[in-house]
JSON list of C-alpha atoms in Angstrom, two decimals:
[
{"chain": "A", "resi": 1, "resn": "UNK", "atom": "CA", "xyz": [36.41, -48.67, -66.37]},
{"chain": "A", "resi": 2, "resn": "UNK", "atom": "CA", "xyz": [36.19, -50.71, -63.63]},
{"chain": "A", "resi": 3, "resn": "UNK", "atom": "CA", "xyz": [39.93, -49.71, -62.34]},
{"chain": "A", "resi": 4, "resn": "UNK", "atom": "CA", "xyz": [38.90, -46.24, -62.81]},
{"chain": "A", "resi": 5, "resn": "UNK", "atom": "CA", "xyz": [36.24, -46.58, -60.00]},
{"chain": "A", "resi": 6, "resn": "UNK", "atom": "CA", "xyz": [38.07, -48.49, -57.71]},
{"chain": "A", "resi": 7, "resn": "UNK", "atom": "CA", "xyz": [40.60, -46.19, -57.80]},
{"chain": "A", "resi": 8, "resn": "UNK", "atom": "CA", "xyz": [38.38, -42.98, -57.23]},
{"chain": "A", "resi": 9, "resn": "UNK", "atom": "CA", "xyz": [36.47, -45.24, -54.31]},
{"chain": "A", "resi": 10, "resn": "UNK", "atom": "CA", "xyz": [39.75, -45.74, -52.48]},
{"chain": "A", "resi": 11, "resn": "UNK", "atom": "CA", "xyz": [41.10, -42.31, -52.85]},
{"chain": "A", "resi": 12, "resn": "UNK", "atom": "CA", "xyz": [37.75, -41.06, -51.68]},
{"chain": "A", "resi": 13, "resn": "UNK", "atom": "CA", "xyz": [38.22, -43.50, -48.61]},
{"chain": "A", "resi": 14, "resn": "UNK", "atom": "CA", "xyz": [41.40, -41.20, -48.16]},
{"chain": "A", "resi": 15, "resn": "UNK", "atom": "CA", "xyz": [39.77, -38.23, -47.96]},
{"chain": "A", "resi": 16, "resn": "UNK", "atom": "CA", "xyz": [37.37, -39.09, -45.52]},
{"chain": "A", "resi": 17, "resn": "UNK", "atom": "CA", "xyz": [38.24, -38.27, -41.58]},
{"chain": "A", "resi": 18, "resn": "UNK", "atom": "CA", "xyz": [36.38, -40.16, -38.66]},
{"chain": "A", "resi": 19, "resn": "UNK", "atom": "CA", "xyz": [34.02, -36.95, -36.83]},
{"chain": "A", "resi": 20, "resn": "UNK", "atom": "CA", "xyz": [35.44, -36.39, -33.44]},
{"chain": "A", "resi": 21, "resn": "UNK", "atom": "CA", "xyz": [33.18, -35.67, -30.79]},
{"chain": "A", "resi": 22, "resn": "UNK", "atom": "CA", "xyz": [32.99, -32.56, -28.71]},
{"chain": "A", "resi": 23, "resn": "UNK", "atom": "CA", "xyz": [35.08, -32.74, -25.64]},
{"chain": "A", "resi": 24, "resn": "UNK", "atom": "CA", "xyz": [33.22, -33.63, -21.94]},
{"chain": "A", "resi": 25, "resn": "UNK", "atom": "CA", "xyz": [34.24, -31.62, -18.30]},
{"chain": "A", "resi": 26, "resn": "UNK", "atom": "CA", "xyz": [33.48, -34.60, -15.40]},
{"chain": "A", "resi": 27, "resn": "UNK", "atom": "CA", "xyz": [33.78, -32.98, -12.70]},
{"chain": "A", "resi": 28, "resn": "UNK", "atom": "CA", "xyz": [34.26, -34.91, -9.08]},
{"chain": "A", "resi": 29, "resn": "UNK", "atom": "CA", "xyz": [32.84, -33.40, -6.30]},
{"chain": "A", "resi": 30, "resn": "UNK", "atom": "CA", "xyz": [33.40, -34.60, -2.87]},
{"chain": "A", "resi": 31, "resn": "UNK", "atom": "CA", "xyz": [35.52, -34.86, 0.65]},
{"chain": "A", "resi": 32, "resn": "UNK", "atom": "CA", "xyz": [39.30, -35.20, 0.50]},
{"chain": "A", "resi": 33, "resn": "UNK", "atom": "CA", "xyz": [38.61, -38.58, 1.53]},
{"chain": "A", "resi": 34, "resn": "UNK", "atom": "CA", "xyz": [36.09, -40.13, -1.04]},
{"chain": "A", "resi": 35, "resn": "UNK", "atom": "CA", "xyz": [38.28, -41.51, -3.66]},
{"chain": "A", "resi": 36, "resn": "UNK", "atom": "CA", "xyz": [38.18, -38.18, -6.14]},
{"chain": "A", "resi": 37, "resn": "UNK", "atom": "CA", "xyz": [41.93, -38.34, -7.53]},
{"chain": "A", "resi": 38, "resn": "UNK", "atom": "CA", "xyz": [41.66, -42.94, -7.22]},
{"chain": "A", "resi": 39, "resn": "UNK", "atom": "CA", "xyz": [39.41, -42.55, -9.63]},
{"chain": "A", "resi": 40, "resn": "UNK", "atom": "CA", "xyz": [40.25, -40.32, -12.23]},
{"chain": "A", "resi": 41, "resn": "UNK", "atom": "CA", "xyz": [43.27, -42.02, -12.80]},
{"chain": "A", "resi": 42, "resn": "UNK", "atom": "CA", "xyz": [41.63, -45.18, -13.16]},
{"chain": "A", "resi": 43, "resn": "UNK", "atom": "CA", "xyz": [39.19, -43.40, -15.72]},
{"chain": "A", "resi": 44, "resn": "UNK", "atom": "CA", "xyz": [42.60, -42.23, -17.37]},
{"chain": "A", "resi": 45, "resn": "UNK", "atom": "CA", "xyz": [44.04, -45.37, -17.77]},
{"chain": "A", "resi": 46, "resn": "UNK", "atom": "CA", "xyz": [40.85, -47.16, -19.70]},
{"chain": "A", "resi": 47, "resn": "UNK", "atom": "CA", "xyz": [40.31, -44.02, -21.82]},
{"chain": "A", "resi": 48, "resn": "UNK", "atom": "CA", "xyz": [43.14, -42.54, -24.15]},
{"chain": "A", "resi": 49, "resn": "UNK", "atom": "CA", "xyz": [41.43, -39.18, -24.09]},
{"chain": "A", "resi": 50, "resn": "UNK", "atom": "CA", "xyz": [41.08, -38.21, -20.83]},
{"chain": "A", "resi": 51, "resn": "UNK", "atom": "CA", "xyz": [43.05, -35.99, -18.85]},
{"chain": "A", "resi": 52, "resn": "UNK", "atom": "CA", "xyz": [43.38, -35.24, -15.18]},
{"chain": "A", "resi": 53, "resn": "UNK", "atom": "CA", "xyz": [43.51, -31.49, -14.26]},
{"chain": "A", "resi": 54, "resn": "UNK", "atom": "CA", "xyz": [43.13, -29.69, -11.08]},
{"chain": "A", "resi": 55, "resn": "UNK", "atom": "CA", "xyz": [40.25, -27.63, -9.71]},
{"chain": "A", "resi": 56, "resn": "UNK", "atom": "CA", "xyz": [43.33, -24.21, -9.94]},
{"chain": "A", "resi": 57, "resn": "UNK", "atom": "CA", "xyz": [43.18, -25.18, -14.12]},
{"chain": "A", "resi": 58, "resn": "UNK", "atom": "CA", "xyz": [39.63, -24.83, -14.47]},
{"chain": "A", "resi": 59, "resn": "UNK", "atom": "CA", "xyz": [38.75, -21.28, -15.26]}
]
């Protein structure tokens, strides 16, 4: 009996996906100048899920 649950605990565990959030937009605003592009790839390097786009891919 007791193998029985264990085995329907762990195949439950399976089953079971990790919620992803909803995605963000940052968006940098600023002169040529300030930094903008120095710091989103800094931002990309910590995070795995972030991606640098231009200002011509947001529509």
């Amino acid at each position: 009996m007791q193998e029985i649950v264990a085995e329907q605990e762990s195949s439950a565990q399976s089953i079971v996906k990790p919620i992803r959030k909803p995605p963000i937009l940052v968006v940098l605003c600023g002169p040529s100048h300030a930094g903008k592009t120095t710091f989103a790839q800094r931002l990309s390097k910590v995070s795995k899920n972030f991606t640098i786009i231009s200002p011509d891919e947001i529509v």
